[in-house]
Short mmCIF file of C-alpha atoms in Angstrom, two decimals:
data_model
loop_
_atom_site.label_atom_id
_atom_site.label_comp_id
_atom_site.label_asym_id
_atom_site.label_seq_id
_atom_site.Cartn_x
_atom_site.Cartn_y
_atom_site.Cartn_z
CA UNK A 1140 67.57 65.56 57.58
CA UNK A 1141 64.97 63.96 55.18
CA UNK A 1142 66.52 60.99 53.39
CA UNK A 1143 63.96 58.89 50.42
CA UNK A 1144 65.88 56.01 51.14
CA UNK A 1145 68.50 55.32 53.93
CA UNK A 1146 72.23 53.96 53.07
CA UNK A 1147 72.66 52.14 55.68
CA UNK A 1148 69.56 50.85 56.32
CA UNK A 1149 70.94 47.90 59.41
CA UNK A 1150 73.53 50.09 61.10
CA UNK A 1151 75.08 47.84 64.32
CA UNK A 1152 74.13 49.70 67.25
CA UNK A 1153 76.84 49.68 70.05
CA UNK A 1154 76.31 50.39 73.64
CA UNK A 1155 76.96 53.95 75.35
CA UNK A 1156 79.99 54.04 78.09
CA UNK A 1157 79.16 55.10 81.81
CA UNK A 1158 79.31 59.35 82.48
CA UNK A 1159 82.67 59.85 83.60
CA UNK A 1160 82.73 60.15 87.56
CA UNK A 1161 83.55 63.31 88.53
CA UNK A 1162 86.08 63.20 91.77
CA UNK A 1163 87.21 66.07 94.41
CA UNK A 1164 90.32 66.27 92.80
CA UNK A 1165 88.73 67.49 89.18
CA UNK A 1166 86.60 69.86 91.24
CA UNK A 1167 89.77 71.66 93.04
CA UNK A 1168 90.54 74.62 90.81
CA UNK A 1169 94.34 74.65 92.11
CA UNK A 1170 95.12 71.42 90.15
CA UNK A 1171 96.15 71.61 86.27
CA UNK A 1172 93.83 69.31 84.76
CA UNK A 1173 94.51 68.78 81.27
CA UNK A 1174 92.38 67.20 78.28
CA UNK A 1175 92.57 63.79 78.01
CA UNK A 1176 91.35 61.76 75.13
CA UNK A 1177 88.27 60.90 77.12
CA UNK A 1178 87.41 64.68 77.43
CA UNK A 1179 87.51 64.87 73.90
CA UNK A 1180 85.56 61.79 73.04
CA UNK A 1181 82.82 63.15 75.71
CA UNK A 1182 82.66 66.32 73.46
CA UNK A 1183 81.95 64.52 70.43
CA UNK A 1184 80.27 60.98 71.24
CA UNK A 1185 76.75 62.73 71.35
CA UNK A 1186 76.91 64.33 67.82
CA UNK A 1187 73.67 62.68 65.98
CA UNK A 1188 74.30 60.85 63.06
CA UNK A 1189 72.85 62.71 60.05
CA UNK A 1190 70.80 59.93 58.64
CA UNK A 1191 69.81 57.74 61.97
CA UNK A 1192 68.25 58.79 65.26
CA UNK A 1193 71.58 57.79 66.99
CA UNK A 1194 75.22 59.20 67.91
CA UNK A 1195 77.95 58.63 66.68
CA UNK A 1196 79.38 56.78 69.39
CA UNK A 1197 76.16 54.35 69.47
CA UNK A 1198 77.23 53.58 65.73
CA UNK A 1199 81.16 53.23 66.87
CA UNK A 1200 81.86 56.35 64.29
CA UNK A 1201 83.61 58.00 67.16
CA UNK A 1202 85.57 55.89 69.46
CA UNK A 1203 87.80 57.10 72.20
CA UNK A 1204 90.92 54.97 71.64
CA UNK A 1205 91.04 56.55 67.61
CA UNK A 1206 91.38 59.82 69.65
CA UNK A 1207 95.22 61.33 70.24
CA UNK A 1208 95.44 64.60 72.16
CA UNK A 1209 98.98 65.80 72.75
CA UNK A 1210 98.73 69.21 75.24
CA UNK A 1211 102.13 70.24 75.00
CA UNK A 1212 102.09 70.46 71.05
CA UNK A 1213 98.36 71.61 71.13
CA UNK A 1214 97.18 68.83 68.47
CA UNK A 1215 94.17 66.82 68.60
CA UNK A 1216 94.15 64.36 66.11
CA UNK A 1217 90.77 62.35 65.49
CA UNK A 1218 89.80 58.98 63.73
CA UNK A 1219 86.52 58.26 62.59
CA UNK A 1220 84.80 55.29 60.76
CA UNK A 1221 82.13 55.51 58.68
CA UNK A 1222 79.49 52.88 58.86
CA UNK A 1223 79.86 51.89 55.34
CA UNK A 1224 82.29 52.54 53.08
CA UNK A 1225 80.91 54.39 50.53
CA UNK A 1226 78.96 56.75 53.20
CA UNK A 1227 78.21 60.20 50.96
CA UNK A 1228 77.76 61.98 54.67
CA UNK A 1229 81.45 60.99 55.42
CA UNK A 1230 82.12 64.78 54.84
CA UNK A 1231 79.66 65.88 57.04
CA UNK A 1232 80.22 63.68 59.71
CA UNK A 1233 83.88 64.80 59.78
CA UNK A 1234 82.76 68.50 59.27
CA UNK A 1235 80.22 68.24 62.44
CA UNK A 1236 83.20 66.70 64.54
CA UNK A 1237 85.50 69.84 63.51
CA UNK A 1238 83.03 72.08 63.99
CA UNK A 1239 81.97 70.92 67.47
CA UNK A 1240 85.61 70.83 68.51
CA UNK A 1241 86.08 74.14 66.60
CA UNK A 1242 83.59 75.66 69.12
CA UNK A 1243 84.38 74.00 72.06
CA UNK A 1244 88.32 73.65 72.75
CA UNK A 1245 90.52 76.53 73.63
CA UNK A 1246 91.66 78.33 69.67
CA UNK A 1247 95.19 76.90 70.13
CA UNK A 1248 94.27 73.63 69.23
CA UNK A 1249 95.43 72.37 65.99
CA UNK A 1250 92.03 69.60 65.27
CA UNK A 1251 92.99 66.66 62.45
CA UNK A 1252 89.68 64.83 61.61
CA UNK A 1253 90.30 61.72 59.33
CA UNK A 1254 88.77 58.96 58.42
CA UNK A 1255 90.06 55.37 59.96
CA UNK A 1256 92.34 54.31 57.29
CA UNK A 1257 90.75 51.48 55.23
CA UNK A 1258 87.11 52.14 56.08
CA UNK A 1259 86.29 54.45 53.33
CA UNK A 1260 86.98 54.21 49.75
CA UNK A 1261 87.27 58.32 49.39
CA UNK A 1262 89.15 57.92 52.07
CA UNK A 1263 91.92 60.56 50.78
CA UNK A 1264 89.22 63.22 49.13
CA UNK A 1265 87.32 63.41 52.26
CA UNK A 1266 90.66 63.38 53.86
CA UNK A 1267 91.88 66.20 51.97
CA UNK A 1268 89.02 68.36 51.89
CA UNK A 1269 88.24 68.34 55.88
CA UNK A 1270 92.22 69.19 56.26
CA UNK A 1271 91.60 72.19 54.04
CA UNK A 1272 90.66 75.19 56.63
CA UNK A 1273 89.76 77.98 53.79
CA UNK A 1274 87.00 74.88 52.37
CA UNK A 1275 85.86 74.30 56.16
CA UNK A 1276 85.78 78.37 56.62
CA UNK A 1277 83.93 78.72 53.31
CA UNK A 1278 81.45 75.65 54.23
CA UNK A 1279 80.51 77.19 57.68
CA UNK A 1280 79.67 80.45 55.90
CA UNK A 1281 76.98 78.25 53.78
CA UNK A 1282 73.91 78.99 56.20
CA UNK A 1283 72.11 75.81 54.66
CA UNK A 1284 75.03 73.56 55.35
CA UNK A 1285 75.73 74.90 59.15
CA UNK A 1286 72.03 74.66 60.00
CA UNK A 1287 72.39 70.79 59.12
CA UNK A 1288 75.38 70.59 61.00
CA UNK A 1289 73.88 72.41 64.20
CA UNK A 1290 71.53 69.73 64.00
CA UNK A 1291 73.80 66.95 64.14
CA UNK A 1292 75.58 68.50 67.17
CA UNK A 1293 72.75 69.75 69.22
CA UNK A 1294 72.27 67.67 72.03
CA UNK A 1295 68.61 65.19 71.39
CA UNK A 1296 66.77 66.07 74.45
CA UNK A 1297 65.68 62.29 74.98
CA UNK A 1298 69.49 61.44 74.92
CA UNK B 1222 122.05 83.59 60.66
CA UNK B 1223 119.58 86.37 60.53
CA UNK B 1224 116.83 87.82 63.12
CA UNK B 1225 113.94 88.72 62.59
CA UNK B 1226 112.49 91.44 64.93
CA UNK B 1227 108.84 92.48 65.90
CA UNK B 1228 108.37 96.10 65.12
CA UNK B 1229 104.72 95.79 66.29
CA UNK B 1230 101.35 93.88 66.45
CA UNK B 1231 98.52 95.71 64.74
CA UNK B 1232 94.97 94.44 66.71
CA UNK B 1233 91.97 95.24 66.11
CA UNK B 1234 90.25 92.46 63.63
CA UNK B 1235 87.71 90.22 65.01
CA UNK B 1236 88.64 86.36 63.68
CA UNK B 1237 91.24 85.45 61.33
CA UNK B 1238 93.07 87.88 59.18
CA UNK B 1239 93.78 85.39 55.52
CA UNK B 1240 95.85 88.54 53.71
CA UNK B 1241 97.78 91.40 53.50
CA UNK B 1242 98.94 93.67 50.59
CA UNK B 1243 101.33 96.39 50.62
CA UNK B 1244 100.87 99.60 48.69
CA UNK B 1245 103.56 99.59 46.17
CA UNK B 1246 104.66 102.88 47.68
CA UNK B 1247 105.29 100.46 50.78
CA UNK B 1248 104.03 103.24 53.45
CA UNK B 1249 100.37 101.72 53.13
CA UNK B 1250 99.05 98.32 54.52
CA UNK B 1251 95.76 96.82 53.36
CA UNK B 1252 94.38 93.70 55.37
CA UNK B 1253 91.04 91.54 55.10
CA UNK B 1254 89.63 88.74 56.69
CA UNK B 1255 86.38 86.96 57.98
CA UNK B 1256 85.16 90.11 59.24
CA UNK B 1257 84.13 90.39 55.65
CA UNK B 1258 85.81 93.84 55.63
CA UNK B 1259 89.18 95.55 54.41
CA UNK B 1260 91.68 97.64 56.93
CA UNK B 1261 93.99 100.23 55.66
CA UNK B 1262 96.87 100.80 57.88
CA UNK B 1263 99.68 103.36 57.96
CA UNK B 1264 102.00 105.01 60.27
CA UNK B 1265 100.58 108.21 62.49
CA UNK B 1266 103.13 110.74 63.47
CA UNK B 1267 104.60 108.75 66.13
CA UNK B 1268 105.67 106.39 63.60
CA UNK B 1269 103.31 103.47 64.86
CA UNK B 1270 100.86 101.50 62.22
CA UNK B 1271 97.41 102.65 62.66
CA UNK B 1272 94.26 101.68 60.84
CA UNK B 1273 93.07 104.86 58.94
CA UNK B 1274 90.43 103.09 57.31
CA UNK B 1275 87.44 100.76 57.38
CA UNK B 1276 85.55 99.41 54.36
CA UNK B 1277 82.73 97.15 55.10
CA UNK B 1278 80.26 97.55 52.26
CA UNK B 1279 81.89 95.94 49.59
CA UNK B 1280 81.73 92.21 50.77
CA UNK B 1281 78.70 90.03 52.01
CA UNK B 1282 81.32 87.21 53.00
CA UNK B 1283 84.97 86.26 53.91
CA UNK B 1284 87.31 88.81 52.10
CA UNK B 1285 90.02 85.94 51.14
CA UNK B 1286 92.48 88.61 49.32
CA UNK B 1287 93.72 91.90 48.71
CA UNK B 1288 95.73 93.08 45.97
CA UNK B 1289 97.34 97.28 45.15
CA UNK B 1290 97.22 98.13 41.39
CA UNK B 1291 100.80 99.14 40.38
CA UNK B 1292 99.84 102.74 39.84
CA UNK B 1293 98.75 102.20 43.63
CA UNK B 1294 95.20 104.25 42.62
CA UNK B 1295 93.47 100.56 42.93
CA UNK B 1296 92.92 98.74 45.37
CA UNK B 1297 91.45 95.22 44.47
CA UNK B 1298 89.43 92.44 47.02
CA UNK B 1299 88.22 88.72 46.05
CA UNK B 1300 85.92 87.29 48.37
CA UNK B 1301 83.81 84.09 49.49
CA UNK B 1302 80.82 86.47 48.05
CA UNK B 1303 81.86 85.13 44.79
CA UNK B 1304 82.75 88.82 43.38
CA UNK B 1305 85.71 90.90 43.32
CA UNK B 1306 85.40 94.47 44.19
CA UNK B 1307 87.73 97.10 43.01
CA UNK B 1308 88.18 100.27 45.14
CA UNK B 1309 89.38 103.80 44.25
CA UNK B 1310 89.58 107.26 45.67
CA UNK B 1311 88.70 109.29 43.50
CA UNK B 1312 86.17 111.09 45.65
CA UNK B 1313 88.61 111.71 48.29
CA UNK B 1314 87.12 108.66 50.22
CA UNK B 1315 87.86 104.49 49.35
CA UNK B 1316 84.79 103.83 47.40
CA UNK B 1317 83.87 100.15 45.58
CA UNK B 1318 83.37 101.94 42.01
CA UNK B 1319 83.56 98.36 40.03
CA UNK B 1320 82.09 94.68 40.95
CA UNK B 1321 83.22 91.95 38.90
CA UNK B 1322 81.13 89.04 38.96
CA UNK B 1323 80.89 86.08 36.84
CA UNK B 1324 82.50 83.20 39.20
CA UNK B 1325 80.23 80.31 40.17
CA UNK B 1326 81.34 80.36 44.04
CA UNK B 1327 84.16 81.70 46.45
CA UNK B 1328 86.88 83.77 44.72
CA UNK B 1329 90.42 82.63 46.27
CA UNK B 1330 92.79 85.40 44.77
CA UNK B 1331 93.28 88.41 42.48
CA UNK B 1332 96.29 89.54 40.60
CA UNK B 1333 97.25 92.71 38.58
CA UNK B 1334 99.68 92.63 35.33
CA UNK B 1335 102.64 94.79 35.82
CA UNK B 1336 101.09 97.25 33.41
CA UNK B 1337 97.90 97.52 35.18
CA UNK B 1338 95.90 96.59 32.03
CA UNK B 1339 95.01 92.87 33.22
CA UNK B 1340 93.88 91.64 36.25
CA UNK B 1341 93.09 88.00 37.19
CA UNK B 1342 91.17 86.09 39.86
CA UNK B 1343 90.72 82.55 40.31
CA UNK B 1344 88.10 80.67 42.06
CA UNK B 1345 86.70 77.22 43.86
CA UNK B 1346 84.85 76.91 40.66
CA UNK B 1347 88.40 75.84 39.34
CA UNK B 1348 88.72 78.37 36.70
CA UNK B 1349 90.91 81.88 36.24
CA UNK B 1350 89.54 84.73 34.78
CA UNK B 1351 91.35 87.53 32.79
CA UNK B 1352 90.17 90.77 32.82
CA UNK B 1353 91.08 93.78 30.56
CA UNK B 1354 91.03 96.93 32.74
CA UNK B 1355 89.76 99.74 30.17
CA UNK B 1356 90.27 103.70 31.13
CA UNK B 1357 87.02 104.29 32.50
CA UNK B 1358 86.66 101.89 35.25
CA UNK B 1359 85.09 99.08 32.57
CA UNK B 1360 86.39 95.38 33.16
CA UNK B 1361 85.86 93.19 30.07
CA UNK B 1362 86.57 89.45 30.33
CA UNK B 1363 89.16 88.44 27.92
CA UNK B 1364 89.63 85.08 28.86
CA UNK B 1365 88.13 82.12 30.94
CA UNK B 1366 90.76 79.73 32.07
CA UNK B 1367 89.37 75.73 32.56
CA UNK B 1368 93.09 74.31 33.08
CA UNK B 1369 92.92 73.20 36.65
CA UNK B 1370 91.06 69.89 37.58
CA UNK B 1371 90.25 71.62 41.30
CA UNK B 1372 89.77 74.77 43.46
CA UNK B 1373 92.12 77.31 42.30
CA UNK B 1374 93.93 78.85 45.54
CA UNK B 1375 96.47 81.51 44.14
CA UNK B 1376 97.25 83.63 41.11
CA UNK B 1377 100.05 86.13 40.33
CA UNK B 1378 101.53 88.01 37.40
CA UNK B 1379 105.13 87.84 36.24
CA UNK B 1380 106.81 90.83 37.34
CA UNK B 1381 107.95 91.88 34.11
CA UNK B 1382 105.40 89.98 31.34
CA UNK B 1383 101.84 89.16 30.77
CA UNK B 1384 102.58 85.91 32.24
CA UNK B 1385 100.07 84.50 35.02
CA UNK B 1386 100.60 81.95 37.31
CA UNK B 1387 98.57 79.78 38.79
CA UNK B 1388 97.96 77.02 42.16
CA UNK B 1389 95.67 74.72 42.87
CA UNK B 1390 93.92 72.25 45.24
CA UNK B 1391 94.83 69.53 42.16
CA UNK B 1392 98.61 69.53 43.21
CA UNK B 1393 99.91 71.63 40.20
CA UNK B 1394 101.46 74.92 39.28
CA UNK B 1395 100.09 76.52 36.05
CA UNK B 1396 101.10 79.57 33.48
CA UNK B 1397 98.87 81.10 31.08
CA UNK B 1398 100.13 83.79 28.41
CA UNK B 1399 98.11 85.33 25.74
CA UNK B 1400 98.24 83.45 22.25
CA UNK B 1401 98.17 86.26 19.61
CA UNK B 1402 97.86 83.56 16.89
CA UNK B 1403 94.94 82.14 18.33
CA UNK B 1404 93.51 85.37 20.27
CA UNK B 1405 92.80 83.81 23.28
CA UNK B 1406 94.95 83.25 26.84
CA UNK B 1407 96.23 79.73 26.63
CA UNK B 1408 98.01 77.14 29.45
CA UNK B 1409 101.56 77.19 28.47
CA UNK B 1410 102.89 74.76 30.76
CA UNK B 1411 101.97 72.94 33.85
CA UNK B 1412 104.48 72.41 37.15
CA UNK B 1413 103.74 69.37 38.51
CA UNK B 1414 106.21 67.68 41.68
CA UNK B 1415 103.97 68.67 44.71
CA UNK B 1416 102.06 66.00 46.53
CA UNK B 1417 99.00 68.09 47.92
CA UNK B 1418 97.69 71.50 47.66
CA UNK B 1419 99.74 74.34 46.19
CA UNK B 1420 98.70 77.10 48.39
CA UNK B 1421 101.19 79.99 47.16
CA UNK B 1422 103.53 80.86 44.62
CA UNK B 1423 106.21 83.86 44.30
CA UNK B 1424 108.29 85.06 41.59
CA UNK B 1425 111.68 86.34 41.79
CA UNK B 1426 112.57 89.70 41.07
CA UNK B 1427 113.60 88.49 37.05
CA UNK B 1428 110.51 86.48 36.83
CA UNK B 1429 112.95 83.69 35.90
CA UNK B 1430 112.54 81.51 38.73
CA UNK B 1431 108.94 80.76 40.77
CA UNK B 1432 109.10 79.65 44.42
CA UNK B 1433 105.47 77.59 45.46
CA UNK B 1434 104.89 76.22 48.97
CA UNK B 1435 102.25 73.40 49.67
CA UNK B 1436 100.07 71.44 51.82
CA UNK B 1437 103.11 68.49 51.28
CA UNK B 1438 104.78 70.77 53.84
CA UNK B 1439 107.51 71.38 51.07
CA UNK B 1440 108.69 74.49 49.04
CA UNK B 1441 110.20 74.25 45.53
CA UNK B 1442 112.29 76.13 43.24
CA UNK B 1443 111.27 75.79 39.71
CA UNK B 1444 113.54 77.80 36.88
CA UNK B 1445 112.43 78.68 33.10
CA UNK B 1446 114.38 77.36 30.69
CA UNK B 1447 113.52 79.35 27.45
CA UNK B 1448 113.68 77.70 23.97
CA UNK B 1449 117.63 77.53 22.96
CA UNK B 1450 118.77 77.42 26.61
CA UNK B 1451 122.38 76.62 26.94
CA UNK B 1452 121.48 73.63 29.54
CA UNK B 1453 119.63 71.76 26.45
CA UNK B 1454 116.41 71.49 28.51
CA UNK B 1455 114.01 70.69 25.19
CA UNK B 1456 111.15 73.23 24.87
CA UNK B 1457 108.52 71.35 22.67
CA UNK B 1458 105.66 73.85 21.70
CA UNK B 1459 108.25 76.55 21.75
CA UNK B 1460 107.28 77.89 25.12
CA UNK B 1461 109.55 78.02 28.24
CA UNK B 1462 110.16 74.74 30.02
CA UNK B 1463 110.21 75.30 34.00
CA UNK B 1464 111.72 72.48 35.67
CA UNK B 1465 111.88 72.33 39.79
CA UNK B 1466 115.65 72.96 40.56
CA UNK B 1467 115.55 72.83 44.53
CA UNK B 1468 112.57 71.37 47.28
CA UNK B 1469 112.90 72.72 50.64
CA UNK B 1470 111.84 69.75 52.76
CA UNK B 1471 112.21 68.86 56.41
CA UNK B 1472 111.80 72.58 57.94
CA UNK B 1473 108.09 73.03 57.88
CA UNK B 1474 106.10 70.93 60.15
CA UNK B 1475 102.80 71.77 58.68
CA UNK B 1476 101.01 73.04 55.64
CA UNK B 1477 102.65 76.02 54.15
CA UNK B 1478 100.18 78.49 53.35
CA UNK B 1479 102.23 81.41 51.94
CA UNK B 1480 105.28 82.30 50.70
CA UNK B 1481 106.93 85.49 49.51
CA UNK B 1482 110.00 85.83 47.54
CA UNK B 1483 111.49 89.88 48.18
CA UNK B 1484 112.76 91.77 45.09
CA UNK B 1485 115.08 93.78 47.00
CA UNK B 1486 116.87 91.23 48.83
CA UNK B 1487 116.18 87.90 47.15
CA UNK B 1488 115.45 86.67 50.77
CA UNK B 1489 112.43 84.01 50.72
CA UNK B 1490 109.71 83.91 53.81
CA UNK B 1491 107.30 81.46 54.46
CA UNK B 1492 103.57 81.35 56.54
CA UNK B 1493 102.98 77.86 58.11
CA UNK B 1494 100.34 75.96 59.97
CA UNK B 1495 103.00 75.39 62.94
CA UNK B 1496 102.48 79.06 64.10
CA UNK B 1497 106.08 80.15 62.57
CA UNK B 1498 107.43 82.04 59.94
CA UNK B 1499 110.82 81.38 58.33
CA UNK B 1500 113.00 82.87 56.48
CA UNK B 1501 115.70 81.39 53.53
CA UNK B 1502 118.60 82.78 51.93
CA UNK B 1503 120.36 81.35 48.83
CA UNK B 1504 123.72 80.21 49.18
CA UNK B 1505 125.95 82.32 47.27
CA UNK B 1506 128.22 80.68 44.61
CA UNK B 1507 125.52 77.97 44.02
CA UNK B 1508 124.42 75.94 40.80
CA UNK B 1509 121.75 77.99 38.65
CA UNK B 1510 120.25 74.45 38.04
CA UNK B 1511 120.78 73.53 41.13
CA UNK B 1512 120.63 75.85 43.80
CA UNK B 1513 120.85 75.68 47.23
CA UNK B 1514 119.04 77.69 49.96
CA UNK B 1515 119.34 77.80 53.77
CA UNK B 1516 117.08 78.40 56.81
CA UNK B 1517 118.45 81.78 57.60
CA UNK B 1518 115.68 82.58 60.78
CA UNK B 1519 112.97 80.85 62.44
CA UNK B 1520 110.55 82.49 64.63
CA UNK B 1521 108.36 79.84 66.26
CA UNK B 1522 105.01 80.93 67.15
CA UNK B 1523 105.06 84.22 65.63
CA UNK B 1524 101.73 84.03 66.09
CA UNK B 1525 99.48 81.71 68.37
CA UNK B 1526 97.66 80.31 65.62
CA UNK B 1527 98.27 79.46 61.82
CA UNK B 1528 100.26 82.34 59.98
CA UNK B 1529 98.21 82.55 56.98
CA UNK B 1530 100.22 85.33 54.90
CA UNK B 1531 103.81 86.63 54.97
CA UNK B 1532 104.63 89.89 52.54
CA UNK B 1533 107.79 91.61 52.19
CA UNK B 1534 107.62 95.28 51.99
CA UNK B 1535 108.08 96.43 48.15
CA UNK B 1536 110.64 99.82 49.01
CA UNK B 1537 112.31 98.96 52.67
CA UNK B 1538 114.33 96.38 52.78
CA UNK B 1539 113.81 93.84 55.49
CA UNK B 1540 110.22 94.80 56.69
CA UNK B 1541 107.87 91.97 56.64
CA UNK B 1542 104.47 91.70 57.44
CA UNK B 1543 102.16 88.69 58.75
CA UNK B 1544 99.02 87.69 59.62
CA UNK B 1545 97.18 84.98 61.62
CA UNK B 1546 94.33 82.85 62.47
CA UNK B 1547 94.44 84.36 65.91
CA UNK B 1548 93.50 87.87 64.56
CA UNK B 1549 96.69 89.68 64.72
CA UNK B 1550 98.79 91.68 62.28
CA UNK B 1551 102.65 91.78 62.61
CA UNK B 1552 105.03 93.85 61.26
CA UNK B 1553 108.95 92.71 61.65
CA UNK B 1554 112.08 93.74 60.51
CA UNK B 1555 115.29 91.35 59.17
CA UNK B 1556 118.53 91.93 60.07
CA UNK B 1557 121.21 89.83 58.43
#
């Protein structure tokens, strides 16, 4: 998306982690392989930042150890960390994470996406909006917004 | 302890089903959801609920709620496309013969008054609109009420009087009535106590109590104290004061999306984001100023995803309908 003035002009950039090696056991269909936090992380780490040509992983917006998954109770809890405390893109980033997991995970999972405590000025407002499934549903019917979200989620070819 | 037994699962909807509305005679059920359509269900000759009609040409986006008029001849539908459609069967088939416009964005709820002369709608634009229903399919806007500071989720009319209740993302419930001296509608009460979005509200049969459910995982029971009440609850503006007399906490583990207070049995049903349906019953002989309710039934995994709506049949005792994000509509029978 086009922005005249970048909110955060010099974000810290971090190194991406290695791809997860594929073991023989994982290729065995007879082994029950439950979702783990690394798998969830792999689904969201390549999401693009709306402002920079960088991934959420590279900006440390998402981190593997801020993901909790409980297969038994079908819950996935994710904390994301905006690069600056007044980031106006926080809701959009959270929505992108939600949409990606909505599309990739089985419908039984209840996904909670929240701002890492203490990292955003309007933390409560952002969290409440992201937790309201009716408002999320309405937002996803907005053709302009869904286009922007799809751009964030789409894998960059150069990545 | 009671038992909620599944009578039938009605499938057919691709995507989330948001809401259900029983026809006042109790023999017809309307459903709506993400697929932008409205479905009309009734029993066939083998007593199975079947889809009789599909109304598709009214809305361009999600249909969030449906409501039958008290006479049963009209069906109103509220949609994310910012309009409310009024359907009738005058030509033999269901047709949309009036479209109410004016809200800036998503219409979240629609309700008819007992007399059928008033219709109310509410929206994410924070406003509640009251419409007067004239004889010839004319709907005139009688009031635009901007009392809420956020998204208004649900509105219901009092079962007898022209009193309107609304629930909002701003954590409050508000009450509205016509003020003859002003010639306008006014906000005559604000019910504060919930810590997060109030998703739904339901009056009991007398209309002197209201149940609310919230994103704070609690249900609250509010009681009306009219001017001159024996308990001595002050009524400063000459309007009734509504006080929270009971909070049901610790029963629900996620957001409670809907609540239905049965006018035949007095049972309260809740629809929860933890996939369960719960039934509560008021304890006999409890103090009316501090009533207690017991959980008499829980159906864990009533649906495979969030339960969005529960609705007691207005005629058949114990008959309950529910719908879910999983696309299913279920009809249940409750027995004590």
